[in-house]
Amino acid sequence: MRAHALIAVILFFAPIACASDGATVRYGNGPSMEEAWRQPYNGPKARLAVVKVVDKTATGSSDIGDGLADMLTTALFHTNRYVMLDRTDLADVMTEQDLASAGRANVNTGAPIGELEGAELLVFGA
């Protein structure tokens, strides 16, 4: 559980740190952040879903958290290191599956149960 929390924190801040303009971060003689970020990636890709980001400020709204979650999802997608899974309208998908399983939808066109791809990593933010 601790490892997943750490991964979530790293994943949340990595795109933000790498997206800054003109910053050069170097440790030892390694590449800059921008050089490392631009390296092609051909390794394994974890299935990842950004579940939600909550705005806990006194004047904030859920729209801000939703927007941040969308931005984070887009940034993680563009890293080419994850298979991004969309969970924003999952309740609607499950309703369609329930209609099919109850026999209220055409057997040939109903949404099949058991076809959703599971996430290996979930990202929550505040």
mmCIF file of C-alpha atoms in Angstrom:
data_model
loop_
_atom_site.group_PDB
_atom_site.id
_atom_site.type_symbol
_atom_site.label_atom_id
_atom_site.label_comp_id
_atom_site.label_asym_id
_atom_site.label_seq_id
_atom_site.Cartn_x
_atom_site.Cartn_y
_atom_site.Cartn_z
ATOM 1 C CA MET A 1 0.000 0.000 0.000
ATOM 2 C CA ARG A 2 2.839 2.417 0.821
ATOM 3 C CA ALA A 3 4.494 1.744 -2.523
ATOM 4 C CA HIS A 4 1.257 2.576 -4.358
ATOM 5 C CA ALA A 5 0.899 5.845 -2.442
ATOM 6 C CA LEU A 6 4.489 6.772 -3.263
ATOM 7 C CA ILE A 7 3.966 5.938 -6.913
ATOM 8 C CA ALA A 8 0.823 8.090 -6.953
ATOM 9 C CA VAL A 9 2.718 11.055 -5.493
ATOM 10 C CA ILE A 10 5.608 10.643 -7.931
ATOM 11 C CA LEU A 11 3.240 10.288 -10.883
ATOM 12 C CA PHE A 12 1.346 13.396 -9.806
ATOM 13 C CA PHE A 13 4.386 15.651 -9.604
ATOM 14 C CA ALA A 14 6.590 14.206 -12.379
ATOM 15 C CA PRO A 15 4.649 15.770 -15.301
ATOM 16 C CA ILE A 16 4.417 19.083 -13.475
ATOM 17 C CA ALA A 17 8.167 19.192 -12.820
ATOM 18 C CA CYS A 18 8.985 18.241 -16.392
ATOM 19 C CA ALA A 19 6.585 20.708 -17.943
ATOM 20 C CA SER A 20 8.308 23.808 -16.595
ATOM 21 C CA ASP A 21 9.817 26.143 -19.173
ATOM 22 C CA GLY A 22 13.562 26.631 -19.225
ATOM 23 C CA ALA A 23 14.352 24.766 -16.007
ATOM 24 C CA THR A 24 17.472 22.632 -16.044
ATOM 25 C CA VAL A 25 17.765 20.079 -13.297
ATOM 26 C CA ARG A 26 20.956 18.039 -13.252
ATOM 27 C CA TYR A 27 22.175 15.473 -10.793
ATOM 28 C CA GLY A 28 25.775 14.532 -11.382
ATOM 29 C CA ASN A 29 26.645 14.193 -15.067
ATOM 30 C CA GLY A 30 23.282 12.816 -16.211
ATOM 31 C CA PRO A 31 20.924 14.305 -18.773
ATOM 32 C CA SER A 32 18.728 17.296 -18.041
ATOM 33 C CA MET A 33 15.069 16.675 -17.199
ATOM 34 C CA GLU A 34 14.041 17.707 -20.710
ATOM 35 C CA GLU A 35 16.610 15.380 -22.309
ATOM 36 C CA ALA A 36 15.481 12.480 -20.136
ATOM 37 C CA TRP A 37 11.828 13.270 -20.832
ATOM 38 C CA ARG A 38 12.350 13.169 -24.600
ATOM 39 C CA GLN A 39 14.031 9.751 -24.583
ATOM 40 C CA PRO A 40 11.920 7.182 -26.454
ATOM 41 C CA TYR A 41 10.317 4.561 -24.241
ATOM 42 C CA ASN A 42 9.756 0.996 -25.361
ATOM 43 C CA GLY A 43 9.412 -0.728 -21.991
ATOM 44 C CA PRO A 44 6.370 -2.243 -20.312
ATOM 45 C CA LYS A 45 3.376 0.007 -19.755
ATOM 46 C CA ALA A 46 1.286 -0.231 -16.602
ATOM 47 C CA ARG A 47 -2.479 0.240 -16.890
ATOM 48 C CA LEU A 48 -3.192 3.458 -14.998
ATOM 49 C CA ALA A 49 -6.365 5.402 -14.175
ATOM 50 C CA VAL A 50 -6.610 8.865 -12.667
ATOM 51 C CA VAL A 51 -9.595 8.347 -10.404
ATOM 52 C CA LYS A 52 -10.116 11.817 -8.981
ATOM 53 C CA VAL A 53 -8.467 14.996 -7.847
ATOM 54 C CA VAL A 54 -10.218 16.881 -5.050
ATOM 55 C CA ASP A 55 -9.917 20.642 -4.599
ATOM 56 C CA LYS A 56 -9.831 21.183 -0.840
ATOM 57 C CA THR A 57 -9.522 24.964 -0.909
ATOM 58 C CA ALA A 58 -12.222 26.988 0.823
ATOM 59 C CA THR A 59 -13.386 28.636 -2.403
ATOM 60 C CA GLY A 60 -12.754 25.737 -4.777
ATOM 61 C CA SER A 61 -15.259 23.654 -6.682
ATOM 62 C CA SER A 62 -15.418 20.140 -8.080
ATOM 63 C CA ASP A 63 -14.827 21.606 -11.545
ATOM 64 C CA ILE A 64 -11.254 22.496 -10.581
ATOM 65 C CA GLY A 65 -10.534 18.960 -9.406
ATOM 66 C CA ASP A 66 -12.113 17.499 -12.545
ATOM 67 C CA GLY A 67 -10.031 19.810 -14.715
ATOM 68 C CA LEU A 68 -6.823 18.900 -12.865
ATOM 69 C CA ALA A 69 -7.636 15.191 -13.237
ATOM 70 C CA ASP A 70 -8.128 15.685 -16.984
ATOM 71 C CA MET A 71 -4.852 17.602 -17.271
ATOM 72 C CA LEU A 72 -2.990 14.931 -15.312
ATOM 73 C CA THR A 73 -4.499 12.168 -17.444
ATOM 74 C CA THR A 74 -3.428 13.967 -20.614
ATOM 75 C CA ALA A 75 0.096 14.588 -19.296
ATOM 76 C CA LEU A 76 0.519 10.940 -18.278
ATOM 77 C CA PHE A 77 -0.816 9.764 -21.646
ATOM 78 C CA HIS A 78 1.733 11.905 -23.477
ATOM 79 C CA THR A 79 4.618 10.291 -21.564
ATOM 80 C CA ASN A 80 3.981 7.106 -23.584
ATOM 81 C CA ARG A 81 4.763 5.095 -20.447
ATOM 82 C CA TYR A 82 1.239 4.046 -19.436
ATOM 83 C CA VAL A 83 -1.902 2.563 -20.883
ATOM 84 C CA MET A 84 -4.392 5.157 -19.669
ATOM 85 C CA LEU A 85 -7.847 3.962 -18.651
ATOM 86 C CA ASP A 86 -10.798 6.358 -18.494
ATOM 87 C CA ARG A 87 -12.938 5.984 -15.374
ATOM 88 C CA THR A 88 -14.904 9.233 -15.581
ATOM 89 C CA ASP A 89 -18.147 7.727 -16.946
ATOM 90 C CA LEU A 90 -17.823 4.244 -15.482
ATOM 91 C CA ALA A 91 -21.294 4.353 -13.882
ATOM 92 C CA ASP A 92 -22.876 4.871 -17.320
ATOM 93 C CA VAL A 93 -20.986 1.899 -18.754
ATOM 94 C CA MET A 94 -22.069 -0.275 -15.846
ATOM 95 C CA THR A 95 -25.702 0.784 -16.361
ATOM 96 C CA GLU A 96 -25.491 -0.372 -19.985
ATOM 97 C CA GLN A 97 -24.001 -3.685 -18.858
ATOM 98 C CA ASP A 98 -26.781 -4.109 -16.290
ATOM 99 C CA LEU A 99 -29.408 -3.542 -19.001
ATOM 100 C CA ALA A 100 -27.831 -6.236 -21.150
ATOM 101 C CA SER A 101 -27.463 -8.733 -18.309
ATOM 102 C CA ALA A 102 -31.089 -8.191 -17.244
ATOM 103 C CA GLY A 103 -32.272 -9.096 -20.743
ATOM 104 C CA ARG A 104 -33.613 -5.609 -21.502
ATOM 105 C CA ALA A 105 -31.097 -5.038 -24.306
ATOM 106 C CA ASN A 106 -30.599 -7.013 -27.499
ATOM 107 C CA VAL A 107 -28.301 -9.970 -26.848
ATOM 108 C CA ASN A 108 -26.270 -9.192 -29.989
ATOM 109 C CA THR A 109 -25.759 -5.508 -29.214
ATOM 110 C CA GLY A 110 -25.753 -5.346 -25.401
ATOM 111 C CA ALA A 111 -22.609 -4.302 -23.543
ATOM 112 C CA PRO A 112 -20.835 -7.484 -22.373
ATOM 113 C CA ILE A 113 -19.895 -7.906 -18.715
ATOM 114 C CA GLY A 114 -16.290 -8.725 -17.913
ATOM 115 C CA GLU A 115 -14.810 -6.767 -20.815
ATOM 116 C CA LEU A 116 -13.506 -3.749 -18.873
ATOM 117 C CA GLU A 117 -9.736 -3.630 -18.570
ATOM 118 C CA GLY A 118 -8.513 -3.452 -14.978
ATOM 119 C CA ALA A 119 -6.102 -0.785 -13.751
ATOM 120 C CA GLU A 120 -2.799 -1.727 -12.106
ATOM 121 C CA LEU A 121 -2.334 1.764 -10.661
ATOM 122 C CA LEU A 122 -4.901 4.286 -9.444
ATOM 123 C CA VAL A 123 -3.983 7.932 -8.980
ATOM 124 C CA PHE A 124 -5.823 10.089 -6.458
ATOM 125 C CA GLY A 125 -4.945 13.694 -5.780
ATOM 126 C CA ALA A 126 -5.869 16.580 -3.503
#
